Each structure stands twice: as C-alpha cells, then as structure tokens.
Amino acid sequence: MSLSSLMNQFINDFSFLILAAIGLAVIFGMMKIINLAHGEFIMLGAYITTLSAQAGVPLIISIVFGAIGVGIMGYLIDRLIICRLYGRTLDSVVVTWGISMVIQQGMLIIFGPSLQGVSTPLGSVSFAGSTYSVYRILLFAISIGALFLLYLIFMKTKFGLYSRATMQNQEIARSMGVNTNRIYSMTFSIGAAFAGLTGGLYAPTMAISPTFGTGFLMQSFVTVIVGGANPLIGTSLSGGVLGIVNSILDTTWGTFFGEIGLLICAILVIRLLPLGFSGVVEKWFVRKRRM
Amino acid sequence: MKLKKISFKGVTLFLIFTLIMVLALSGCSGSSQGSNSKTIKLGLLEDRSGDFSLVGIQKYHAAELAVDQINQQGGLLGKKVVLDAPDTQSNNSVYQQMAKKLILQDHVVAIMGAYSSASREAIRPIMDQNKMLYFYNNQYEGGVADNDTFLTGAVPEQQIVPLMKYMIKKFGPRVYTIAADYNFGQISAQWVQQSVKQDGGKLVGQEFIPLDVSQFSSTISRIKAAKPDVLVTLLIGQNQSAFYEQWAKQGDKSIPMASSVNLAQTYEQLRFAPPTMANMYVTTSFMQELDTKYPGAKTFVDAFYKKFPHDKYVGQEAEAEYSGIMLWAKAVQKAKTTDRDAVIKALESGISYNGPTGPVTIDPKTHHVIRNMFLVNTDSKQKIQIDAEYKAVKPDWLSTAKGVDLPKKPQSHQYTPLGN
Amino acid sequence: MVQGKIKTENIVAALIFFFLFICPLFIDSYSVLNISYFLSMAFLSLSLTLIWGYCGIFSFGQAVFFGIGGYFYAVLTLNLTGTSAITPLGLLLGVILGGLAAWILGYFMFYGGVNDVFVGLITLCLTLVLSTFMGQTAGSAWNIGQVSLGGFNGINGIPALELGPISLSGNNFYYFVLIILFVIYCLLKLFTHSKVGAAIVAIRENRERTKMFGYNVPKIQSLVFAAGGALASLSGILYATWGNYITPSAFALSSATIPVVLVAAGGRKNFTASIIFTVLYYWFAQGLSASGSQYALVILGLILILVTLFVPDGIIVFLFHLSDRLFFHRESKMKEVQEEHLHEKNIG
Amino acid sequence: MKKTSVENSTNKKAILELKGVGKYFGGLRAVDNINLSVKKGDLHCLIGPNGAGKSTIFKMIMGVYKPTSGSILFENNAITNKRTWDRVKLGLSIKMQIPGVYGDLTAYENMKIAAQNFYKRREMNNKIMELFDLLEITNLKSKIVNNLSHGQQQWLEIGMALACKPKMLLLDEPAAGLGPEETNYTSDLIRKLNDKGLTILFIDHDMDFVKNIAKSATVLHLGNKFAEGTVDEIASNQKVIDIYLGK
C-alpha cells in the first residue's frame, strides 16, 4: 500500500472516529452517563440536515440546523428524563436504550424507511496520482475544529470552568454556588449537539434511514473507551492512535481486520490502562507539576 | 424522593402496564379466533421495522394488494383470503417465533415472505418440520432445493450469468467484486467468479464487507489500484448503500458498476442525488420504471400507488411477492383445496400466470420460476434505460448441474456453485 | 437479599411454579412451546442477576457466553450426529465451557483490577468482537469438522436434546427446561444464604473493605462470574435446541443489552423478579410483534424509560414490596429499600 | 506466640516492622523512608497533622497500596508482596477511617461476614455473641446498620475486625466524630482489648485521647518520622509541641 493511500485512509478514519465519538465522550466524560441513544442522536442530526437541505436551505446552514436541533432536543430529553438519573450510570444504560428504541421506531413511523439523500458537495481533487474527496478533507479539518471548539467551551468559558469543577467534585461545586443541574443539562445538550453535527456532516455521504446511527455506534464506543474520561485529551489521542491502527490494518488486510483491530485495542487498553489515555496523560501532568 | 410520590407513580405505572398487557393479550387471542370456515388464512413474514424495512414494507404492501385483488374477484374457493402478518422487525429470532406462531397457533394454510437469506434459512427448517407450504418471494443467491419451498424471485442464472456476459463483452475482462459478508454476498460472488471464468474475463479483486460497515475509503482505494473494467457491487442494507455516495466522490465514475440487488430493490436511483448511481447495470425481473414500456407493469404500478399513495417505490421484490401470492392462488383454485399436498401438486404441474412483466411459470423440477428478465442501466441523470430483454429465462442450474428433480427426489438442501 | 424473607415473593414464586407445572394440561401446544422459549431466556437473566445484582459485577457480556454455549453445542452435536447420548453430553460440556470461558475472562479482569463500569465496557467490546468475527464466517473456509459456521446465517438444524430414548420436544422439552429452572432457582436461593452468598453481597457493597475481612475478592468474583457464564451458556444451548438454530445475532449489541435491561427493570437484586419480568417481557414483546403494530418498539421503549424513572428498584420488586406492605404490614422494609437506594446513589 | 513467657520488658519482640518504607504518588511523596517497629502487646499511636501519611502507612500495612520502596515484616515474615486477604489471614485486622460496614445488612449479618472466614459454623454464632457482649451492643444485633449511629457503627466495625482472629489490630481514628461519652467508652474498649494481650496500632489527632490510652507513639510530619517514644516523652518533646501540638 502506498503512503498516499494510507494517508488518505488515516484522514478518513481519524475524522470519522473523532466525530463519531465526540458527543458521546462529552456526555460520558462529564456526566458518567453511557448514552446508548447516541446513534439515534446522530441519526436525528442527519434527518434534520437532509430535510432542511431538501427544503432549499444551503447545506452548511442545514448542518448547523442539525446540530442546534439535536442540541435542543438533548436539552429537553435531559430535563424530562436524564436529570432524574444523575450519578446512576447503570440506570442510564436502560433509559437511553429505551430512548433509542422510541426515537428509531418513531422516525420510521413518521418518515418511512428511507429519505432521499443530498449528494456530497465539493467534488474531488487529484493529488499524487490519487483522487481525494474535498468534502472528506474538509471533514478532517472540521474534526480538528470540533476538538478545538470543545477546548474553547470547556477551557475558556465560565461554563467550562463550572462544568470541570462539577466533574471533579459535585458537592464542592454545589456548595460554591454552581447550579450543577444546569451544568449537567447544558453538558448533555452540548454532547447531543455534537452528535447532531456529526449526523449532519455525514448525511451527504451515507444513506439516510432510521438505522443511520448504528454505523457509528461501535466506533464511538471504542474511541471513548480508549480515550477515557477527559473528552478533549481522550478523544483526540484515541482518535489519533485508533485512526493509525485502523488505517494500517484496513489498507493491508481489509475492512474486517480494521474493525477487529479497533475492538482488540479497546480491550487491551481497558485491561492495561483502565482510565484510558486521558488517565495516563493526567497522571503524567500531575507528576510533572509536583516534581 | 418521597415515599408517597413513588408509590403513587408506581401504582399508576402498574395500572398502565396491566392495561397494556390485557390489551396485548386480547389482541393476540382475537387474531387467533379469526380463523373460521369462511376465510382462508395466509401467513406473511416481512420486516416492517429495522434495517430491512426499506424492502419489507414494499413487500408487505404488495401482498396486501394481491390479497385485495383476489378477494375482489370473489376470493378463493368461495372464501375470503385473510392476511396474517406479524412484524418480524429485521430480527431472525423473531422470524422463528412468528413462523411457529403462524403454523401452530394461527393454523395458516401457507406462508409467504422473508427478505434476507439469513431470515429464510432461519425459518425454512421450521417449515420443513411442520410440513408447511412456504413461498420465498425474493431475488436471492440461488441453490435452494426444498420440497416445501417455492422460490419466485430471480436467481443467479437469471441475473448474474447474463449480466456478466454482457458486461465483459461490452466493457472488458477485468472484474472487481465487492459483496456483503454473509451468505448472499459470498455465494453471489462465487457466481460472479464462475461467470467471469466462463466468459473469458479475469477477477482482479474480490472483497467481502461486514454488514455494519458504512465507511469505504480503503475499499475504494483498493478498487482504484486494481483498475477493473467492471465493478460488481453486491451490497446489502442501509449501512452498505453508503458506498455509492462515497464511490461517486472518491472513486472512478468511469468504471461501470453491475449489481443484482441495487436499483430494482432498494431504489438508490431515487434515494441518492444524481449522478451518484449513474453508470450502473442491473438485471432484474421487475422495477417500477418498466411501466413506460410494458402495460402489465403499468397496471400493477398504478394499482399499487392507488392503494398506497404515500409509498416511494415498488420494486423487484414487491412484484415477486405479488406474483408468488397470485401463483399460490391459482394453484389453490386448480387443486380446489388449500391442502398442502394438493396445492404442491398443482404448482408442480407447471402452473403459469400472467404477471406484470409477462408470464411467470413454476419450474416443477426446481420449484423456482421461469420468467422474463431485463437488463437496465442508469444514465448520468439516473434515469433507467432498458438495454436488453431476455424472454422466459429458465432457473435450470439446479436441475442441469446438480441433478435436482424435486417431485422425483425429495430433499431439503442449499447448493452452492463452488461447494456441494 | 440476605436479611429476612419477603413474603409476597415466596408466595408468588410458589404460585408461578405451580402454575407452570400444571399449565400444559390446559393450554395449546404452541403456547407450551412458546413458554419454554421464555423460560430458556430466563436463565440468561438469572445469570446477570447473580453477577450484577448479587455480586455487583456489571456485565454486557452474558451474550458472549450465551453464544459460546449455543455454537459449541451446535458444532459438537452436528459433528457427532447419530452418536447416542451426545446431546446431553453437549449440554453438559457446553455449560462447563461457558463457565470456563467466563472464568478465564474473569481472571484476566478481576486479578488485573478491572472493575465496575469498565467490566461492562470490556465485555461489550468482546461481544462486538465475536459478533463481527462470527458474522464473516460465511465462506467455506470456516468449517469445524463437517459443520460450516455459516456467517450471518448461522447454523441450522441443530439437534434437539435427547435423554436416552426420549426426544425433548414439545411438552418434554418444556418440563425439562422448567425442572432445570426450578432446581437452579432453588439452588440460587440457597446459595444466597450460604457463606459465599454472604461474601458476594459484601463484595457488592464494599469491595475494598471485604478484602480486609480476609476474602480473596478477585477469586470469588471470578468464580461467581464463571457461574454466571455457565448459566448464560445453558440459556444459549436451550435456545439453540428450541429453535434448532443459532446465529451471530446472539452476540449483537441488542442481545448484549437486553438482559441488562430486563434485569434492571424487573429488579436486579431479586431472582424471582428477574424471572417474572423476563417471561412477561418476551411474552409482551412477542404479542406486540405478532399484532404487527408499528408502535411495538415505541411502547417497549417507553415502558423501559418509565420503569427506570419511577421504580428504580425494578417494577416486580416494587410490587413485591407494595404487597408486603399491604398484606404483611412491613412498613420498615420499604424504608430500608429507599435508603439502600440512596446509598447506591452515592457509591454508584 | 511461643516466647511470650520470656518477654523482656525493655526488649520485647517486634510484631510489625516497617523498614525504609516509602510511597510516592506521581511526584508526591506521601510517605518517605519510614522505619517503624511495633512491639508485641504494645498500644502504639501514629500522630501527625493531615497529610502526614498516617492513613497511607495503614493502607500499605494492609496491602491496599504497594510501597514504592522498603519492606514490611509481620512476625518476622516479609509481607510486602502479600495480597490483602492473606495478610488478614496472618493476623492483621483493621477498622477503617470511614466506617467500612455494610449499611444494608443487619449488625449480625455484618459480623457474620467478618467471622465466617475464621470460625466454623458452630463456633461462629457463639463467637459473634461473645463479641457483641464484649462491645456491649448486643441489643443492636438485628438492626439495619444504616440506621445505627456513627459511634455504634464504629464499635460494630471494631467487632468485625476482632472477628477476624487478629494478632494485631489497626484502628484508623477510632474516636473521630464521637461525643465525649462515646470517646470514653471507646478508650475503655481499646484498653480492655490491649489488656487482653492484643497489639494495637492506631491513628488519632486528639492528643488527650492519645495520652489517655497509648503506651507509645510515633509522630509523623509531611511523610517523615518526626519523633518517637513513650507518650510522655512525645508530649514533652518541645519540637513536637512547636510544630504540631503547639496550640
């Protein structure tokens, strides 16, 4: 396999892993909620984007609509359901499973088994003998942009400060006057919005159906598991490492081995570094600071 | 939380729960009492939810249409035909449960349905065990020889063999196959391999893709590196149809694609914006675009949309379901009973009916059907062009290559071209 | 739970088993067949109740052992058809294999200090590995002996169990499953009152502290996990013989999640509750599916959400307590459960 | 305990020895090169301000943490690499700082969990009742532990620790959060146990409490050993008074 096709593959894998995982990572990392409805959030983003693009809205604005729409819906779901489950990691598994059933079947009832898609914009370029989809390169840039946005939200805003405080110690944060419930709702909503963004971004590259999200689920979970609790450090590192593993295995032996390789990576990481990459990095930082 | 609040909500919840249970139960028992001497119960197993509902709903509606038309013409043997159609939810375990229910509790006279090969193989043994007449009305990978089963969809010798011959002759010998990694894909790929060999082509690559994969960039670069003249795509399910959009952008659209499942079944030409699906060649027994040329097809398509105005497509499998039910109805009329043995005998007499695209005739030896096939392609606007028509193509591979003759040698087996 | 006995639970359990033992006398053969399917799935819930409800090991991996059991039984018996006594031997070996596989996985995790939600994640990944792997075994390269693994289509024609001259189908199979279920249910009940039973509750409540009472916690966890694996494997084998069929969907994400959902919604610390809820759920789900209603999955999803929100200890357990309070005047019990729940909130 | 009869009051045999034990968390030196020896029959106290590393030492003795350096000997056997439960079987037992009781179970069931590993079924009930009597909490036997007071939970946990047939008992802040009456009761209990020949090592802040019961003490400061000796020596050590006791 040539280096350029490996590179092309890595760009694709990295952006897919990051975008698939980012919403899940925010919700899991900040709230310790395993959101099994993550795939359905992505699917909703894709539907909103596709429907508004068909209604004549420019694609880029449609994608933003997708993110905002799912963000609002995430806020509602949190207020109605999830807010009663803060701190109950395992109950949240059951509830989000229920939510995913309702959303998926609900969309089938409302919109039928498929929707006409919009085609991928922006043509393709040839470089070093191979063709690259411009949109794919843009996705790569957006995935890095999304990580940067996450950095801005959680490291540079007051909300981010409060939410990190809440994540560290809910009791203390609350005693210092932080409305932790509001922080959680916002976090859930941001996580959902990222999922919606992912759905919107991938909508023009895939078939639109109520099972749209299932294609993201495995990759998103693996990325979050390998990354650990910190959504920013964890997601970017594990996206990078898994992207490399997946692209090498995939280009050399085929899709199946790429997939199995990801899963085995995840199992090894949980066994060897139960806190994931971000756990290791944080430990390293703590040590450095104390030395 | 306060104690009072919880118990109040709990009691309410419990009441709701019990209510639903009672409703569900009464629903169940109600349906089982529906069987009486004035009606004939026909079982139908199709996916109305889940990954395969895209085709499952088309087939379910086609079956409703067929039963309606039969009843409008006075029913069968003076009785009304009633469809007993649980939702199999694209879940093979549900297929099994529902097949048992239809046979043992609802006592249907025959069962139609199943979409994926996996679901067919899940219920076929149950049909055999219970001596139930079963129709698999779907295009498939071929090779099933089973006395209780009739297969009214197109098979590889009707689809892949003529298609590969045409493609190699027209575009060149180098063929690359990508196929869904399960039995349908594997066996269909064997057919492609065999046809390529017979037609003097060369298989330059073959790849099987897990069903849950939706990202294809590595596959696309491998295909491009192999520089094929023809790309055969045997992809299944919603995830895999994402290939086309990605191929259109990253791949090489000048390479013609060939398929036995796409367009006619899952209407990608309407679901994807052009020119994603351009330059694709498909052999099919039916698709709704044939109504421009064939009046029978037009009558069928019009009737379908009159009954289901909100549906988006009526394709190959919908027609197969419709024809399957019509053939069964004709056999029942001929046998003058719904009794399994008599109906099988009537079917094995080589019964024929005039379907939307011409006569559909049972081949007694193999329990498959002889039917007209069409080779179509998409232009740059994804409009369907009819390239060739093959009259009365025989499903004769089982009888000629494997010596199958079901009326004489009863069996229940699936043959594969490279296996036994 | 170790302390005291819940009266309603015992009465209900006795009534249900009594009813199950006599019901084939007055229901049709299809319903008997159906209930035996539900009962087969109850073993899977029991296995998760044991390891999660009692020992605090949260696992998405019961589907792994379910599948291993089913596939092992299929491959063994299909390779040796005609050999008498192969089916009960296959059942036995399959259960042992499931237990062994679980023990190895447990050893790897618990001795390595993997616990809590990480066990859930690691088992989830393993389930997905197996489902991906088995899904691509459609090619002719994947034969074990004369049996082809069959990829996504799975393995068909798996022989039914035979005990000597008796073939276990219909009512025979039903009673076979019911008796095993009854025996295992009683054993599990006894087990929870035993020394190890007390130890596993201690491990669930406070793992680190329990070590300091001289318990080899990883060893006990691995053994309980192995027992859970064996039960799940038994469930898989019974499922395979019921439908004569096993596919990789046994390992799919939904199969991995459904036992968790059933056990959590029914009452995860209570064997009786998880059996009852499992049977009710499958019955209800099947009823909805048979009705062909497109709202089936929506209704199921809503029920799960409502149950978790309003009766977090599980709906069946809640009903037990409610009835205890109404008929046996055990006010304090309810209160204690409340507190237990609050306590869990803090540690969970 | 072969040589109890030939004990020499000035040179008693050490039951527990820490030799150069250190524990670093990343760059943080929680415990640095500590040497500590507790003699058989002693009632020894570890004192020091928060963060002095007392609880870390306890956790290393029990095998919760593995020391970064050094070795731990119990009855002259190196136990540094032994697992927690094996140490308990050798005769080490602990009462934790935050009550380590099982809140959802009854007091009796709690005791059973601790005792069943060390007593046969027949002896167990007698032993448990004996311990309840010793602690004077027999009336709490069938209460759910979450409904007990903080002090009652503390005593129950001491009882549970005693049910493990200990040769040496570690108590992490036995009097923390107790009222004066409860504290008196606790000190009486500790003395009573020590009089019966049980070696006890405990942690506390409260100098009065320590003076009241301990025979000897070690002062820790920022992970280092600061002073060691009898309680009177410690109490009169000016440096100790300055940095720690100087109220």
mmCIF file of C-alpha atoms in Angstrom, chain C residues 120-332:
data_model
loop_
_atom_site.group_PDB
_atom_site.id
_atom_site.type_symbol
_atom_site.label_atom_id
_atom_site.label_comp_id
_atom_site.label_asym_id
_atom_site.label_seq_id
_atom_site.Cartn_x
_atom_site.Cartn_y
_atom_site.Cartn_z
ATOM 1 C CA GLY C 120 -19.223 -3.531 31.321
ATOM 2 C CA LEU C 121 -17.153 -1.850 28.621
ATOM 3 C CA ILE C 122 -14.656 -4.692 28.216
ATOM 4 C CA THR C 123 -17.435 -7.257 27.922
ATOM 5 C CA LEU C 124 -19.265 -5.017 25.477
ATOM 6 C CA CYS C 125 -16.176 -4.911 23.262
ATOM 7 C CA LEU C 126 -15.780 -8.660 23.486
ATOM 8 C CA THR C 127 -19.381 -9.159 22.426
ATOM 9 C CA LEU C 128 -18.808 -6.918 19.425
ATOM 10 C CA VAL C 129 -15.572 -8.748 18.525
ATOM 11 C CA LEU C 130 -17.368 -12.066 18.498
ATOM 12 C CA SER C 131 -20.334 -10.742 16.579
ATOM 13 C CA THR C 132 -18.044 -9.174 13.953
ATOM 14 C CA PHE C 133 -15.980 -12.323 13.770
ATOM 15 C CA MET C 134 -18.854 -14.801 13.546
ATOM 16 C CA GLY C 135 -20.613 -12.560 11.031
ATOM 17 C CA GLN C 136 -17.835 -13.046 8.495
ATOM 18 C CA THR C 137 -17.582 -16.830 8.735
ATOM 19 C CA ALA C 138 -19.858 -17.293 5.754
ATOM 20 C CA GLY C 139 -17.086 -18.573 3.498
ATOM 21 C CA SER C 140 -16.314 -22.235 3.002
ATOM 22 C CA ALA C 141 -13.049 -21.738 4.905
ATOM 23 C CA TRP C 142 -14.934 -21.643 8.167
ATOM 24 C CA ASN C 143 -15.814 -25.244 8.801
ATOM 25 C CA ILE C 144 -15.332 -27.079 12.058
ATOM 26 C CA GLY C 145 -15.451 -30.749 11.221
ATOM 27 C CA GLN C 146 -18.440 -31.158 8.943
ATOM 28 C CA VAL C 147 -20.192 -28.106 10.300
ATOM 29 C CA SER C 148 -19.959 -24.813 8.482
ATOM 30 C CA LEU C 149 -20.243 -21.823 10.800
ATOM 31 C CA GLY C 150 -22.369 -20.082 8.228
ATOM 32 C CA GLY C 151 -21.584 -16.449 8.978
ATOM 33 C CA PHE C 152 -24.560 -14.183 9.414
ATOM 34 C CA ASN C 153 -26.953 -17.012 8.509
ATOM 35 C CA GLY C 154 -25.759 -19.035 11.457
ATOM 36 C CA ILE C 155 -26.104 -22.760 11.956
ATOM 37 C CA ASN C 156 -29.302 -24.577 11.188
ATOM 38 C CA GLY C 157 -30.762 -27.949 12.018
ATOM 39 C CA ILE C 158 -29.216 -28.204 15.460
ATOM 40 C CA PRO C 159 -30.484 -31.447 17.009
ATOM 41 C CA ALA C 160 -32.933 -31.340 19.894
ATOM 42 C CA LEU C 161 -31.906 -32.777 23.226
ATOM 43 C CA GLU C 162 -32.390 -36.484 23.705
ATOM 44 C CA LEU C 163 -32.367 -38.192 27.054
ATOM 45 C CA GLY C 164 -31.882 -41.826 26.149
ATOM 46 C CA PRO C 165 -34.931 -42.798 24.106
ATOM 47 C CA ILE C 166 -36.894 -39.650 24.919
ATOM 48 C CA SER C 167 -36.600 -36.787 22.482
ATOM 49 C CA LEU C 168 -37.041 -33.496 24.261
ATOM 50 C CA SER C 169 -39.522 -31.617 22.168
ATOM 51 C CA GLY C 170 -42.931 -30.153 22.886
ATOM 52 C CA ASN C 171 -44.077 -30.917 26.414
ATOM 53 C CA ASN C 172 -40.964 -32.953 27.218
ATOM 54 C CA PHE C 173 -38.724 -30.023 26.426
ATOM 55 C CA TYR C 174 -40.989 -27.731 28.389
ATOM 56 C CA TYR C 175 -40.794 -29.862 31.512
ATOM 57 C CA PHE C 176 -37.069 -30.366 31.073
ATOM 58 C CA VAL C 177 -36.499 -26.597 30.986
ATOM 59 C CA LEU C 178 -38.948 -25.979 33.800
ATOM 60 C CA ILE C 179 -37.364 -28.554 36.092
ATOM 61 C CA ILE C 180 -33.863 -27.225 35.457
ATOM 62 C CA LEU C 181 -35.104 -23.717 36.056
ATOM 63 C CA PHE C 182 -36.802 -24.738 39.275
ATOM 64 C CA VAL C 183 -33.723 -26.576 40.537
ATOM 65 C CA ILE C 184 -31.377 -23.729 39.634
ATOM 66 C CA TYR C 185 -33.739 -21.176 41.118
ATOM 67 C CA CYS C 186 -33.818 -23.103 44.398
ATOM 68 C CA LEU C 187 -30.049 -23.576 44.351
ATOM 69 C CA LEU C 188 -29.511 -19.880 43.774
ATOM 70 C CA LYS C 189 -31.861 -19.035 46.618
ATOM 71 C CA LEU C 190 -29.979 -21.400 48.918
ATOM 72 C CA PHE C 191 -26.679 -20.095 47.651
ATOM 73 C CA THR C 192 -27.506 -16.550 48.649
ATOM 74 C CA HIS C 193 -27.988 -17.718 52.216
ATOM 75 C CA SER C 194 -24.695 -19.556 52.227
ATOM 76 C CA LYS C 195 -21.280 -18.383 53.299
ATOM 77 C CA VAL C 196 -20.232 -17.459 49.774
ATOM 78 C CA GLY C 197 -23.604 -15.855 49.256
ATOM 79 C CA ALA C 198 -22.933 -13.501 52.147
ATOM 80 C CA ALA C 199 -19.447 -12.873 50.830
ATOM 81 C CA ILE C 200 -20.619 -11.816 47.387
ATOM 82 C CA VAL C 201 -23.116 -9.379 48.854
ATOM 83 C CA ALA C 202 -20.243 -7.996 50.925
ATOM 84 C CA ILE C 203 -18.182 -7.631 47.746
ATOM 85 C CA ARG C 204 -21.020 -5.814 46.017
ATOM 86 C CA GLU C 205 -21.446 -3.410 48.907
ATOM 87 C CA ASN C 206 -17.779 -2.643 49.503
ATOM 88 C CA ARG C 207 -15.098 -4.430 47.578
ATOM 89 C CA GLU C 208 -12.039 -2.965 49.280
ATOM 90 C CA ARG C 209 -13.391 -3.465 52.775
ATOM 91 C CA THR C 210 -14.277 -7.067 52.071
ATOM 92 C CA LYS C 211 -10.686 -7.812 51.188
ATOM 93 C CA MET C 212 -9.794 -6.685 54.690
ATOM 94 C CA PHE C 213 -12.018 -9.328 56.204
ATOM 95 C CA GLY C 214 -9.741 -11.889 54.652
ATOM 96 C CA TYR C 215 -11.700 -12.565 51.458
ATOM 97 C CA ASN C 216 -9.849 -13.264 48.252
ATOM 98 C CA VAL C 217 -12.106 -10.917 46.337
ATOM 99 C CA PRO C 218 -10.807 -11.483 42.775
ATOM 100 C CA LYS C 219 -11.085 -15.223 43.275
ATOM 101 C CA ILE C 220 -14.671 -15.016 44.477
ATOM 102 C CA GLN C 221 -15.538 -12.561 41.690
ATOM 103 C CA SER C 222 -14.019 -14.846 39.063
ATOM 104 C CA LEU C 223 -15.908 -17.833 40.409
ATOM 105 C CA VAL C 224 -19.226 -16.016 40.522
ATOM 106 C CA PHE C 225 -18.568 -14.682 37.031
ATOM 107 C CA ALA C 226 -17.856 -18.248 35.925
ATOM 108 C CA ALA C 227 -21.134 -19.422 37.443
ATOM 109 C CA GLY C 228 -22.880 -16.613 35.585
ATOM 110 C CA GLY C 229 -21.140 -17.677 32.373
ATOM 111 C CA ALA C 230 -22.271 -21.249 32.872
ATOM 112 C CA LEU C 231 -25.874 -20.140 33.357
ATOM 113 C CA ALA C 232 -25.751 -17.907 30.282
ATOM 114 C CA SER C 233 -24.253 -20.765 28.299
ATOM 115 C CA LEU C 234 -27.071 -23.047 29.461
ATOM 116 C CA SER C 235 -29.517 -20.450 28.241
ATOM 117 C CA GLY C 236 -27.779 -20.348 24.860
ATOM 118 C CA ILE C 237 -27.872 -24.113 24.498
ATOM 119 C CA LEU C 238 -31.548 -24.302 25.383
ATOM 120 C CA TYR C 239 -32.244 -21.515 22.888
ATOM 121 C CA ALA C 240 -30.277 -23.372 20.199
ATOM 122 C CA THR C 241 -32.199 -26.591 20.792
ATOM 123 C CA TRP C 242 -35.506 -24.752 20.971
ATOM 124 C CA GLY C 243 -35.186 -23.169 17.540
ATOM 125 C CA ASN C 244 -32.621 -25.688 16.208
ATOM 126 C CA TYR C 245 -30.750 -22.573 15.226
ATOM 127 C CA ILE C 246 -28.046 -20.137 16.335
ATOM 128 C CA THR C 247 -26.709 -17.011 14.609
ATOM 129 C CA PRO C 248 -24.151 -14.274 15.309
ATOM 130 C CA SER C 249 -27.038 -12.021 16.280
ATOM 131 C CA ALA C 250 -26.748 -13.864 19.609
ATOM 132 C CA PHE C 251 -23.691 -11.627 20.075
ATOM 133 C CA ALA C 252 -25.186 -8.436 18.651
ATOM 134 C CA LEU C 253 -25.342 -5.208 20.597
ATOM 135 C CA SER C 254 -29.053 -5.657 21.173
ATOM 136 C CA SER C 255 -28.589 -9.171 22.554
ATOM 137 C CA ALA C 256 -25.896 -7.874 24.864
ATOM 138 C CA THR C 257 -28.121 -5.110 26.151
ATOM 139 C CA ILE C 258 -31.435 -6.876 26.537
ATOM 140 C CA PRO C 259 -30.527 -8.957 29.630
ATOM 141 C CA VAL C 260 -29.247 -5.811 31.341
ATOM 142 C CA VAL C 261 -32.463 -4.024 30.527
ATOM 143 C CA LEU C 262 -34.662 -6.900 31.696
ATOM 144 C CA VAL C 263 -32.812 -7.430 34.938
ATOM 145 C CA ALA C 264 -32.646 -3.740 35.749
ATOM 146 C CA ALA C 265 -36.302 -3.174 35.003
ATOM 147 C CA GLY C 266 -37.513 -6.264 36.852
ATOM 148 C CA GLY C 267 -35.368 -5.854 39.951
ATOM 149 C CA ARG C 268 -31.743 -6.725 39.774
ATOM 150 C CA LYS C 269 -31.263 -7.986 43.299
ATOM 151 C CA ASN C 270 -34.054 -10.488 43.091
ATOM 152 C CA PHE C 271 -34.060 -13.787 41.199
ATOM 153 C CA THR C 272 -37.828 -14.188 41.285
ATOM 154 C CA ALA C 273 -38.348 -10.711 39.909
ATOM 155 C CA SER C 274 -35.952 -11.189 37.038
ATOM 156 C CA ILE C 275 -37.565 -14.478 36.007
ATOM 157 C CA ILE C 276 -41.019 -12.960 36.115
ATOM 158 C CA PHE C 277 -40.056 -9.831 34.240
ATOM 159 C CA THR C 278 -38.139 -11.757 31.588
ATOM 160 C CA VAL C 279 -41.087 -14.009 30.862
ATOM 161 C CA LEU C 280 -43.519 -11.094 30.841
ATOM 162 C CA TYR C 281 -41.275 -9.030 28.601
ATOM 163 C CA TYR C 282 -40.782 -11.716 25.982
ATOM 164 C CA TRP C 283 -44.455 -12.549 26.072
ATOM 165 C CA PHE C 284 -45.447 -8.934 25.694
ATOM 166 C CA ALA C 285 -42.841 -8.195 23.004
ATOM 167 C CA GLN C 286 -43.991 -11.213 21.056
ATOM 168 C CA GLY C 287 -47.592 -10.187 21.384
ATOM 169 C CA LEU C 288 -46.771 -6.741 20.030
ATOM 170 C CA SER C 289 -44.717 -8.182 17.206
ATOM 171 C CA ALA C 290 -47.460 -10.620 16.299
ATOM 172 C CA SER C 291 -50.011 -7.854 16.231
ATOM 173 C CA GLY C 292 -47.820 -6.306 13.536
ATOM 174 C CA SER C 293 -48.201 -2.939 15.217
ATOM 175 C CA GLN C 294 -45.583 -0.426 14.207
ATOM 176 C CA TYR C 295 -45.824 1.044 17.676
ATOM 177 C CA ALA C 296 -44.445 -2.117 19.312
ATOM 178 C CA LEU C 297 -40.917 -0.860 19.809
ATOM 179 C CA VAL C 298 -42.106 2.588 20.851
ATOM 180 C CA ILE C 299 -44.285 1.098 23.574
ATOM 181 C CA LEU C 300 -41.492 -1.175 24.793
ATOM 182 C CA GLY C 301 -39.050 1.722 24.895
ATOM 183 C CA LEU C 302 -41.484 3.915 26.817
ATOM 184 C CA ILE C 303 -42.128 1.185 29.355
ATOM 185 C CA LEU C 304 -38.411 0.808 29.996
ATOM 186 C CA ILE C 305 -37.968 4.551 30.463
ATOM 187 C CA LEU C 306 -40.929 4.868 32.816
ATOM 188 C CA VAL C 307 -39.975 1.845 34.885
ATOM 189 C CA THR C 308 -36.419 3.061 35.421
ATOM 190 C CA LEU C 309 -37.529 6.565 36.258
ATOM 191 C CA PHE C 310 -40.282 5.803 38.693
ATOM 192 C CA VAL C 311 -39.453 2.410 40.145
ATOM 193 C CA PRO C 312 -35.661 2.269 40.147
ATOM 194 C CA ASP C 313 -35.520 -0.919 42.180
ATOM 195 C CA GLY C 314 -37.367 -2.712 39.461
ATOM 196 C CA ILE C 315 -41.071 -2.951 38.869
ATOM 197 C CA ILE C 316 -41.535 -6.506 40.108
ATOM 198 C CA VAL C 317 -39.555 -5.903 43.278
ATOM 199 C CA PHE C 318 -41.578 -2.747 43.799
ATOM 200 C CA LEU C 319 -44.787 -4.716 43.516
ATOM 201 C CA PHE C 320 -43.466 -7.260 45.987
ATOM 202 C CA HIS C 321 -42.743 -4.545 48.498
ATOM 203 C CA LEU C 322 -46.064 -2.874 47.885
ATOM 204 C CA SER C 323 -47.900 -6.084 48.538
ATOM 205 C CA ASP C 324 -45.737 -6.835 51.572
ATOM 206 C CA ARG C 325 -46.776 -3.523 52.960
ATOM 207 C CA LEU C 326 -50.431 -4.011 52.172
ATOM 208 C CA PHE C 327 -50.791 -7.557 53.339
ATOM 209 C CA PHE C 328 -47.996 -8.166 55.800
ATOM 210 C CA HIS C 329 -47.650 -4.708 57.325
ATOM 211 C CA ARG C 330 -43.966 -4.395 56.851
ATOM 212 C CA GLU C 331 -43.600 -0.673 56.787
ATOM 213 C CA SER C 332 -39.936 -0.628 57.667
#
